[in-house]
Amino acid sequence: MSVPLVDLAAQQQEVDAEVRAGLDEVFATTAFIGGKPVTEFEQRYAEATDVAYCVGVANGTDALELALRGSGVTAGTEVVLPANTFIATAEAVSRIGATPVLVDVDPEHLLIDPDLVAAVTSRLTRAIVPVHLFGQVAPVERLLDLAESAGAAVVEDAAQSQGATRFGRYAGSLGRAAGTSFYPGKNLGAAGDAGAVTTNSAEVAEQVRLIANHGSARKYHHDVIGINSRLDTLQAVVLQAKLKRLTAWNARRRELAARYTELLADLDGVRTPVSAPGNEDVWHLYVVRVAERDRVLDELHRAGIGAGIHYPVPVHLTEAYRYLGYKPGAFPVAERAAGEILSLPIYPHLTEQQQDWVIDALRKAVIRAQ
Ligand SMILES: *Cc1c(COP(=O)(O)O)cnc(C)c1O
C-alpha cells in the first residue's frame, strides 16, 4: 500500500457530475469572465465565513496582497508576520513594496506569538498578519488590541483554515480583512489557482475590487494602478460544488486528527499537535514533531508514505529574504521546529486502513531512526 500526502481523486469523484454540468453551462454560454458562478460563489463563501463581503481573486498570494493593500498597507510601510509560514505571506508584503517584520512563534502551536509582537511594532506598522497555519486558528485577541494601538490592521492569512473557528467565529472573519487560497490541495480547493479576500468592511471590499480590476470601478476609467486578479469562472463552478461539502470534509479531517492523536499517544519521541482552547481547527495539515526527523521522513518515504515538511526553512533563513538581515538564532522556536516537524497524510477521503498503515510505518521509522 502507498499513502500520498494528499489525494484529490476521491474528492473529485464526489463532485464530478455536478462540476461537469456546471462547466458545460459555462462553455455553452461562453461567459468566461465573471458571471453568475463567480457572484454566487462569492455570496456563498461570504455566508460560510460569516462575513459581509467576499471578493474572488486569482490565487491566495494575490488575495493577501489585495487584503493588505485594501487595509492601508503601502510601499515603505511595515507588516508583522510569523517566521514560520509559507513564503507567500511574506511575498504579498514585498510585492506592495512594504517590509516584512518577522516574529517567532509560540512553542506549543507554532503560530505567531502575540507576546513578541509589541516589541516589533513601530510607527511604520500598517498590518499584523496572524497565519492560521495547519488549519489551526491563531490567537488574534491580543493582536487586535496591539494593532489598534499601533494604528494598524489585523489581516489574516486564512489560506489553510477554511471553516476553522475560534470561540465560534470563523477564521477569515476575525480581523479587518483576510486572504485565502483555493490551491487544489487546500481544505477548499479549486481545479487550478484561485483565492478570495473576505472582510466585514465595505470600504476594504470596494478597494480590493478596484485594485483587482485594473484600478477601475468604471470601464476604461482607472483611479489607481491596479492589477488583474480575477476568480476564474470555471474555478468558481468547481468551488461551489466543493463548498457544499466543506463542513462534512472538515468534520472528517477532525475525526482523522483525533484518531492520529489517540493512536500515537503511546509512541515515545512523537509529539502530536493540540488545539488551543476555543479553537475548532480544520487540520489542513497534521504536523507532529520528532527527533531525527530527516531519517524518519526517509523511512516513511521508503515505506510508500507521502509525509512532508511544512516548512523546512523559516522565512528569514531563505535566500530570498536574507536581505532582511536576520541571523540564524533570531527566531529559535521556528528554527528548532523546522528541524522536527513532519506532516502526516490527512485528507477527508483517507481511510482508517490507510491511516493505520501510516501509524504503523511511523512507529517502525521512529524506532529505527533512534
Ligand atoms: C497556499 C498558501 C498561500 C498562497 O496561496 P496561493 O494560492 O498558492 O498563492 C499563502 N499562505 C499560506 C499559509 C498558504 O498555505
GROMACS .gro file of C-alpha atoms and ligand atoms in nm:
model
  385
    1MET     CA    1   0.000   0.000   0.000
    2SER     CA    2   0.112   0.357  -0.056
    3VAL     CA    3  -0.049   0.661   0.105
    4PRO     CA    4   0.007   1.002  -0.057
    5LEU     CA    5   0.025   1.324   0.147
    6VAL     CA    6  -0.288   1.447  -0.031
    7ASP     CA    7  -0.517   1.254  -0.266
    8LEU     CA    8  -0.770   1.453  -0.464
    9ALA     CA    9  -0.907   1.166  -0.673
   10ALA     CA   10  -1.184   1.057  -0.436
   11GLN     CA   11  -1.277   1.419  -0.370
   12GLN     CA   12  -1.303   1.483  -0.745
   13GLN     CA   13  -1.521   1.178  -0.789
   14GLU     CA   14  -1.763   1.307  -0.527
   15VAL     CA   15  -1.823   1.635  -0.713
   16ASP     CA   16  -1.751   1.519  -1.067
   17ALA     CA   17  -2.105   1.510  -1.213
   18GLU     CA   18  -2.202   1.842  -1.059
   19VAL     CA   19  -1.882   2.012  -1.172
   20ARG     CA   20  -1.911   1.883  -1.528
   21ALA     CA   21  -2.272   2.003  -1.556
   22GLY     CA   22  -2.167   2.348  -1.436
   23LEU     CA   23  -1.869   2.363  -1.672
   24ASP     CA   24  -2.090   2.260  -1.966
   25GLU     CA   25  -2.315   2.553  -1.887
   26VAL     CA   26  -2.025   2.799  -1.888
   27PHE     CA   27  -1.896   2.664  -2.218
   28ALA     CA   28  -2.247   2.672  -2.366
   29THR     CA   29  -2.288   3.041  -2.279
   30THR     CA   30  -1.918   3.132  -2.339
   31ALA     CA   31  -1.944   3.378  -2.049
   32PHE     CA   32  -1.585   3.310  -1.942
   33ILE     CA   33  -1.515   3.612  -1.722
   34GLY     CA   34  -1.719   3.685  -1.411
   35GLY     CA   35  -2.084   3.590  -1.437
   36LYS     CA   36  -2.321   3.403  -1.214
   37PRO     CA   37  -2.083   3.128  -1.092
   38VAL     CA   38  -1.844   3.393  -0.956
   39THR     CA   39  -2.102   3.614  -0.786
   40GLU     CA   40  -2.285   3.312  -0.644
   41PHE     CA   41  -1.968   3.162  -0.508
   42GLU     CA   42  -1.865   3.493  -0.354
   43GLN     CA   43  -2.202   3.515  -0.179
   44ARG     CA   44  -2.189   3.158  -0.051
   45TYR     CA   45  -1.831   3.185   0.067
   46ALA     CA   46  -1.912   3.509   0.250
   47GLU     CA   47  -2.200   3.327   0.422
   48ALA     CA   48  -1.983   3.026   0.502
   49THR     CA   49  -1.721   3.256   0.660
   50ASP     CA   50  -1.983   3.477   0.828
   51VAL     CA   51  -1.855   3.799   0.670
   52ALA     CA   52  -2.034   4.072   0.477
   53TYR     CA   53  -1.808   4.063   0.170
   54CYS     CA   54  -1.609   3.812  -0.031
   55VAL     CA   55  -1.409   3.911  -0.339
   56GLY     CA   56  -1.291   3.620  -0.553
   57VAL     CA   57  -0.939   3.664  -0.693
   58ALA     CA   58  -0.684   3.468  -0.896
   59ASN     CA   59  -0.489   3.298  -0.614
   60GLY     CA   60  -0.408   3.316  -0.245
   61THR     CA   61  -0.096   3.529  -0.279
   62ASP     CA   62  -0.293   3.794  -0.470
   63ALA     CA   63  -0.566   3.767  -0.206
   64LEU     CA   64  -0.316   3.852   0.069
   65GLU     CA   65  -0.163   4.136  -0.131
   66LEU     CA   66  -0.508   4.279  -0.200
   67ALA     CA   67  -0.629   4.235   0.159
   68LEU     CA   68  -0.316   4.418   0.279
   69ARG     CA   69  -0.345   4.698   0.021
   70GLY     CA   70  -0.716   4.731   0.091
   71SER     CA   71  -0.633   4.765   0.462
   72GLY     CA   72  -0.391   5.052   0.407
   73VAL     CA   73  -0.052   4.886   0.356
   74THR     CA   74   0.156   5.090   0.111
   75ALA     CA   75   0.516   5.097  -0.014
   76GLY     CA   76   0.762   5.189   0.259
   77THR     CA   77   0.549   5.064   0.549
   78GLU     CA   78   0.592   4.752   0.763
   79VAL     CA   79   0.389   4.435   0.816
   80VAL     CA   80   0.443   4.198   1.109
   81LEU     CA   81   0.420   3.824   1.035
   82PRO     CA   82   0.545   3.496   1.184
   83ALA     CA   83   0.879   3.345   1.076
   84ASN     CA   84   0.710   3.007   1.041
   85THR     CA   85   0.481   3.035   0.740
   86PHE     CA   86   0.462   2.961   0.370
   87ILE     CA   87   0.674   3.212   0.178
   88ALA     CA   88   0.366   3.363   0.009
   89THR     CA   89   0.275   3.553   0.328
   90ALA     CA   90   0.600   3.749   0.302
   91GLU     CA   91   0.582   3.777  -0.079
   92ALA     CA   92   0.245   3.950  -0.060
   93VAL     CA   93   0.404   4.216   0.163
   94SER     CA   94   0.709   4.252  -0.061
   95ARG     CA   95   0.502   4.295  -0.376
   96ILE     CA   96   0.348   4.606  -0.224
   97GLY     CA   97   0.695   4.746  -0.155
   98ALA     CA   98   0.641   4.710   0.219
   99THR     CA   99   0.884   4.531   0.453
  100PRO     CA  100   0.806   4.206   0.634
  101VAL     CA  101   0.893   4.230   1.004
  102LEU     CA  102   0.921   3.880   1.144
  103VAL     CA  103   0.844   3.742   1.489
  104ASP     CA  104   0.894   3.398   1.640
  105VAL     CA  105   0.612   3.152   1.701
  106ASP     CA  106   0.484   3.000   2.025
  107PRO     CA  107   0.636   2.661   2.109
  108GLU     CA  108   0.301   2.490   2.165
  109HIS     CA  109   0.118   2.559   1.837
  110LEU     CA  110   0.393   2.710   1.619
  111LEU     CA  111   0.165   3.007   1.543
  112ILE     CA  112   0.252   3.377   1.580
  113ASP     CA  113   0.345   3.453   1.943
  114PRO     CA  114   0.147   3.763   2.049
  115ASP     CA  115   0.391   3.825   2.336
  116LEU     CA  116   0.660   3.913   2.083
  117VAL     CA  117   0.460   4.146   1.862
  118ALA     CA  118   0.457   4.461   2.077
  119ALA     CA  119   0.838   4.482   2.066
  120VAL     CA  120   0.847   4.498   1.684
  121THR     CA  121   0.561   4.733   1.603
  122SER     CA  122   0.666   5.084   1.504
  123ARG     CA  123   0.513   5.399   1.359
  124LEU     CA  124   0.558   5.230   1.019
  125THR     CA  125   0.349   4.922   1.108
  126ARG     CA  126   0.032   4.906   0.899
  127ALA     CA  127  -0.069   4.543   0.950
  128ILE     CA  128  -0.017   4.239   1.170
  129VAL     CA  129  -0.071   3.905   0.995
  130PRO     CA  130  -0.172   3.602   1.200
  131VAL     CA  131  -0.126   3.294   0.981
  132HIS     CA  132  -0.373   3.018   1.069
  133LEU     CA  133  -0.115   2.755   0.981
  134PHE     CA  134  -0.204   2.384   0.954
  135GLY     CA  135  -0.574   2.477   0.988
  136GLN     CA  136  -0.519   2.596   1.347
  137VAL     CA  137  -0.662   2.938   1.425
  138ALA     CA  138  -0.401   3.181   1.560
  139PRO     CA  139  -0.474   3.372   1.884
  140VAL     CA  140  -0.595   3.704   1.744
  141GLU     CA  141  -0.740   3.873   2.055
  142ARG     CA  142  -0.426   4.049   2.173
  143LEU     CA  143  -0.316   4.118   1.818
  144LEU     CA  144  -0.638   4.314   1.765
  145ASP     CA  145  -0.556   4.532   2.068
  146LEU     CA  146  -0.194   4.576   1.961
  147ALA     CA  147  -0.298   4.664   1.608
  148GLU     CA  148  -0.544   4.919   1.730
  149SER     CA  149  -0.293   5.098   1.948
  150ALA     CA  150  -0.037   5.090   1.665
  151GLY     CA  151  -0.289   5.232   1.416
  152ALA     CA  152  -0.259   4.911   1.213
  153ALA     CA  153  -0.495   4.640   1.088
  154VAL     CA  154  -0.506   4.268   1.160
  155VAL     CA  155  -0.505   4.094   0.821
  156GLU     CA  156  -0.539   3.717   0.843
  157ASP     CA  157  -0.364   3.463   0.625
  158ALA     CA  158  -0.653   3.216   0.612
  159ALA     CA  159  -0.514   3.003   0.328
  160GLN     CA  160  -0.503   2.686   0.538
  161SER     CA  161  -0.806   2.744   0.758
  162GLN     CA  162  -1.133   2.744   0.558
  163GLY     CA  163  -1.409   2.653   0.803
  164ALA     CA  164  -1.199   2.671   1.121
  165THR     CA  165  -1.341   2.867   1.416
  166ARG     CA  166  -1.211   3.033   1.732
  167PHE     CA  167  -1.468   3.090   2.008
  168GLY     CA  168  -1.734   3.025   1.745
  169ARG     CA  169  -1.608   3.282   1.494
  170TYR     CA  170  -1.464   3.185   1.159
  171ALA     CA  171  -1.104   3.224   1.051
  172GLY     CA  172  -1.120   3.488   0.781
  173SER     CA  173  -1.369   3.698   0.978
  174LEU     CA  174  -1.152   3.788   1.278
  175GLY     CA  175  -0.956   4.089   1.152
  176ARG     CA  176  -1.001   4.384   0.918
  177ALA     CA  177  -0.962   4.155   0.617
  178ALA     CA  178  -0.829   3.812   0.525
  179GLY     CA  179  -0.676   3.644   0.224
  180THR     CA  180  -0.743   3.280   0.150
  181SER     CA  181  -0.622   3.035  -0.114
  182PHE     CA  182  -0.814   2.772  -0.306
  183TYR     CA  183  -0.500   2.600  -0.436
  184PRO     CA  184  -0.617   2.244  -0.518
  185GLY     CA  185  -0.477   2.081  -0.203
  186LYS     CA  186  -0.626   2.334   0.041
  187ASN     CA  187  -0.932   2.233   0.251
  188LEU     CA  188  -1.143   2.407  -0.013
  189GLY     CA  189  -0.955   2.362  -0.337
  190ALA     CA  190  -1.019   2.459  -0.699
  191ALA     CA  191  -0.906   2.271  -1.011
  192GLY     CA  192  -0.621   2.520  -1.051
  193ASP     CA  193  -0.537   2.853  -0.890
  194ALA     CA  194  -0.796   3.064  -0.710
  195GLY     CA  195  -0.831   3.271  -0.395
  196ALA     CA  196  -1.052   3.519  -0.213
  197VAL     CA  197  -1.049   3.820   0.017
  198THR     CA  198  -1.304   3.823   0.299
  199THR     CA  199  -1.392   4.127   0.508
  200ASN     CA  200  -1.671   4.294   0.701
  201SER     CA  201  -1.562   4.636   0.578
  202ALA     CA  202  -1.746   4.779   0.276
  203GLU     CA  203  -1.454   5.015   0.225
  204VAL     CA  204  -1.194   4.737   0.215
  205ALA     CA  205  -1.410   4.527  -0.018
  206GLU     CA  206  -1.451   4.821  -0.254
  207GLN     CA  207  -1.076   4.894  -0.255
  208VAL     CA  208  -0.994   4.529  -0.320
  209ARG     CA  209  -1.238   4.509  -0.613
  210LEU     CA  210  -1.097   4.829  -0.754
  211ILE     CA  211  -0.731   4.723  -0.734
  212ALA     CA  212  -0.802   4.367  -0.856
  213ASN     CA  213  -0.980   4.506  -1.163
  214HIS     CA  214  -0.706   4.729  -1.313
  215GLY     CA  215  -0.785   5.005  -1.064
  216SER     CA  216  -1.112   5.055  -1.242
  217ALA     CA  217  -1.462   5.093  -1.098
  218ARG     CA  218  -1.596   5.218  -1.433
  219LYS     CA  219  -1.473   5.057  -1.756
  220TYR     CA  220  -1.167   5.235  -1.903
  221HIS     CA  221  -1.154   5.480  -1.613
  222HIS     CA  222  -0.857   5.396  -1.392
  223ASP     CA  223  -0.838   5.555  -1.049
  224VAL     CA  224  -0.531   5.373  -0.914
  225ILE     CA  225  -0.263   5.150  -1.065
  226GLY     CA  226  -0.422   4.811  -1.017
  227ILE     CA  227  -0.361   4.453  -1.122
  228ASN     CA  228  -0.564   4.185  -1.298
  229SER     CA  229  -0.665   3.929  -1.041
  230ARG     CA  230  -0.998   3.762  -1.111
  231LEU     CA  231  -1.156   3.445  -0.979
  232ASP     CA  232  -1.180   3.233  -1.294
  233THR     CA  233  -1.540   3.143  -1.381
  234LEU     CA  234  -1.460   2.775  -1.434
  235GLN     CA  235  -1.290   2.763  -1.095
  236ALA     CA  236  -1.596   2.922  -0.935
  237VAL     CA  237  -1.805   2.629  -1.066
  238VAL     CA  238  -1.568   2.380  -0.904
  239LEU     CA  239  -1.555   2.577  -0.579
  240GLN     CA  240  -1.933   2.599  -0.549
  241ALA     CA  241  -1.966   2.223  -0.570
  242LYS     CA  242  -1.691   2.167  -0.313
  243LEU     CA  243  -1.808   2.438  -0.074
  244LYS     CA  244  -2.131   2.242  -0.019
  245ARG     CA  245  -1.921   1.958   0.119
  246LEU     CA  246  -1.664   2.160   0.315
  247THR     CA  247  -1.833   2.118   0.655
  248ALA     CA  248  -1.853   1.741   0.617
  249TRP     CA  249  -1.497   1.719   0.484
  250ASN     CA  250  -1.363   1.928   0.773
  251ALA     CA  251  -1.553   1.711   1.022
  252ARG     CA  252  -1.382   1.408   0.872
  253ARG     CA  253  -1.042   1.578   0.900
  254ARG     CA  254  -1.114   1.638   1.270
  255GLU     CA  255  -1.202   1.272   1.320
  256LEU     CA  256  -0.882   1.162   1.149
  257ALA     CA  257  -0.674   1.411   1.350
  258ALA     CA  258  -0.828   1.287   1.677
  259ARG     CA  259  -0.760   0.930   1.571
  260TYR     CA  260  -0.394   1.004   1.494
  261THR     CA  261  -0.358   1.174   1.831
  262GLU     CA  262  -0.516   0.882   2.014
  263LEU     CA  263  -0.323   0.609   1.834
  264LEU     CA  264   0.011   0.790   1.858
  265ALA     CA  265  -0.027   0.878   2.228
  266ASP     CA  266   0.191   0.590   2.349
  267LEU     CA  267   0.466   0.639   2.092
  268ASP     CA  268   0.769   0.788   2.270
  269GLY     CA  269   0.950   1.059   2.079
  270VAL     CA  270   0.648   1.176   1.878
  271ARG     CA  271   0.476   1.497   1.983
  272THR     CA  272   0.126   1.535   1.842
  273PRO     CA  273  -0.044   1.872   1.777
  274VAL     CA  274  -0.310   2.011   2.012
  275SER     CA  275  -0.585   2.266   1.951
  276ALA     CA  276  -0.577   2.589   2.151
  277PRO     CA  277  -0.871   2.641   2.389
  278GLY     CA  278  -1.169   2.783   2.197
  279ASN     CA  279  -1.048   2.650   1.863
  280GLU     CA  280  -1.226   2.415   1.625
  281ASP     CA  281  -0.929   2.357   1.395
  282VAL     CA  282  -0.964   2.204   1.049
  283TRP     CA  283  -0.631   2.021   1.018
  284HIS     CA  284  -0.520   2.125   0.674
  285LEU     CA  285  -0.201   1.954   0.786
  286TYR     CA  286  -0.143   1.716   1.076
  287VAL     CA  287   0.205   1.807   1.194
  288VAL     CA  288   0.391   1.600   1.453
  289ARG     CA  289   0.737   1.671   1.590
  290VAL     CA  290   1.004   1.401   1.605
  291ALA     CA  291   1.374   1.375   1.676
  292GLU     CA  292   1.587   1.255   1.383
  293ARG     CA  293   1.318   1.392   1.155
  294ASP     CA  294   1.508   1.354   0.830
  295ARG     CA  295   1.577   0.988   0.895
  296VAL     CA  296   1.216   0.926   0.998
  297LEU     CA  297   1.094   1.103   0.684
  298ASP     CA  298   1.327   0.893   0.472
  299GLU     CA  299   1.196   0.571   0.626
  300LEU     CA  300   0.837   0.684   0.566
  301HIS     CA  301   0.907   0.763   0.202
  302ARG     CA  302   1.067   0.423   0.162
  303ALA     CA  303   0.750   0.266   0.308
  304GLY     CA  304   0.538   0.449   0.048
  305ILE     CA  305   0.406   0.718   0.284
  306GLY     CA  306   0.391   1.069   0.136
  307ALA     CA  307   0.488   1.259   0.450
  308GLY     CA  308   0.621   1.614   0.409
  309ILE     CA  309   0.774   1.916   0.585
  310HIS     CA  310   0.581   2.242   0.620
  311TYR     CA  311   0.813   2.425   0.609
  312PRO     CA  312   1.180   2.320   0.610
  313VAL     CA  313   1.324   2.676   0.601
  314PRO     CA  314   1.180   2.962   0.810
  315VAL     CA  315   1.125   3.281   0.609
  316HIS     CA  316   1.428   3.467   0.749
  317LEU     CA  317   1.668   3.188   0.650
  318THR     CA  318   1.553   3.170   0.288
  319GLU     CA  319   1.788   3.311   0.026
  320ALA     CA  320   1.509   3.544  -0.089
  321TYR     CA  321   1.474   3.714   0.249
  322ARG     CA  322   1.838   3.715   0.352
  323TYR     CA  323   1.838   4.089   0.276
  324LEU     CA  324   1.624   4.149   0.586
  325GLY     CA  325   1.939   4.080   0.786
  326TYR     CA  326   1.809   3.829   1.041
  327LYS     CA  327   2.076   3.582   1.153
  328PRO     CA  328   2.040   3.214   1.239
  329GLY     CA  329   1.922   3.210   1.602
  330ALA     CA  330   1.698   3.512   1.554
  331PHE     CA  331   1.382   3.301   1.591
  332PRO     CA  332   1.481   2.993   1.792
  333VAL     CA  333   1.136   2.834   1.820
  334ALA     CA  334   1.069   2.847   1.446
  335GLU     CA  335   1.423   2.733   1.366
  336ARG     CA  336   1.409   2.439   1.603
  337ALA     CA  337   1.063   2.337   1.480
  338ALA     CA  338   1.184   2.341   1.119
  339GLY     CA  339   1.413   2.051   1.205
  340GLU     CA  340   1.146   1.847   1.389
  341ILE     CA  341   0.816   1.894   1.207
  342LEU     CA  342   0.668   1.617   0.998
  343SER     CA  343   0.334   1.638   0.817
  344LEU     CA  344   0.144   1.308   0.802
  345PRO     CA  345  -0.113   1.235   0.529
  346ILE     CA  346  -0.452   1.384   0.609
  347TYR     CA  347  -0.745   1.448   0.374
  348PRO     CA  348  -1.118   1.376   0.401
  349HIS     CA  349  -1.105   1.059   0.193
  350LEU     CA  350  -0.814   0.900   0.380
  351THR     CA  351  -0.940   0.562   0.502
  352GLU     CA  352  -0.877   0.423   0.850
  353GLN     CA  353  -0.692   0.137   0.691
  354GLN     CA  354  -0.459   0.383   0.519
  355GLN     CA  355  -0.419   0.577   0.842
  356ASP     CA  356  -0.332   0.257   1.031
  357TRP     CA  357  -0.069   0.193   0.768
  358VAL     CA  358   0.080   0.540   0.823
  359ILE     CA  359   0.081   0.492   1.202
  360ASP     CA  360   0.244   0.153   1.172
  361ALA     CA  361   0.511   0.287   0.937
  362LEU     CA  362   0.575   0.582   1.169
  363ARG     CA  363   0.621   0.351   1.467
  364LYS     CA  364   0.879   0.145   1.281
  365ALA     CA  365   1.052   0.453   1.140
  366VAL     CA  366   1.084   0.622   1.480
  367ILE     CA  367   1.227   0.309   1.641
  368ARG     CA  368   1.471   0.253   1.355
  369ALA     CA  369   1.586   0.615   1.349
  370GLN     CA  370   1.681   0.615   1.719
  371LIG     C1  371  -0.124   2.829   0.000
  371LIG     C2  372  -0.083   2.940   0.088
  371LIG     C3  373  -0.071   3.072   0.042
  371LIG     C4  374  -0.074   3.114  -0.102
  371LIG     O1  375  -0.169   3.066  -0.182
  371LIG     P1  376  -0.154   3.051  -0.341
  371LIG     O2  377  -0.295   3.030  -0.382
  371LIG     O3  378  -0.066   2.934  -0.367
  371LIG     O4  379  -0.098   3.178  -0.394
  371LIG     C5  380  -0.043   3.171   0.135
  371LIG     N1  381  -0.026   3.143   0.266
  371LIG     C6  382  -0.033   3.017   0.313
  371LIG     C7  383  -0.013   2.993   0.458
  371LIG     C8  384  -0.060   2.912   0.225
  371LIG     O5  385  -0.066   2.788   0.274
   0.00000   0.00000   0.00000
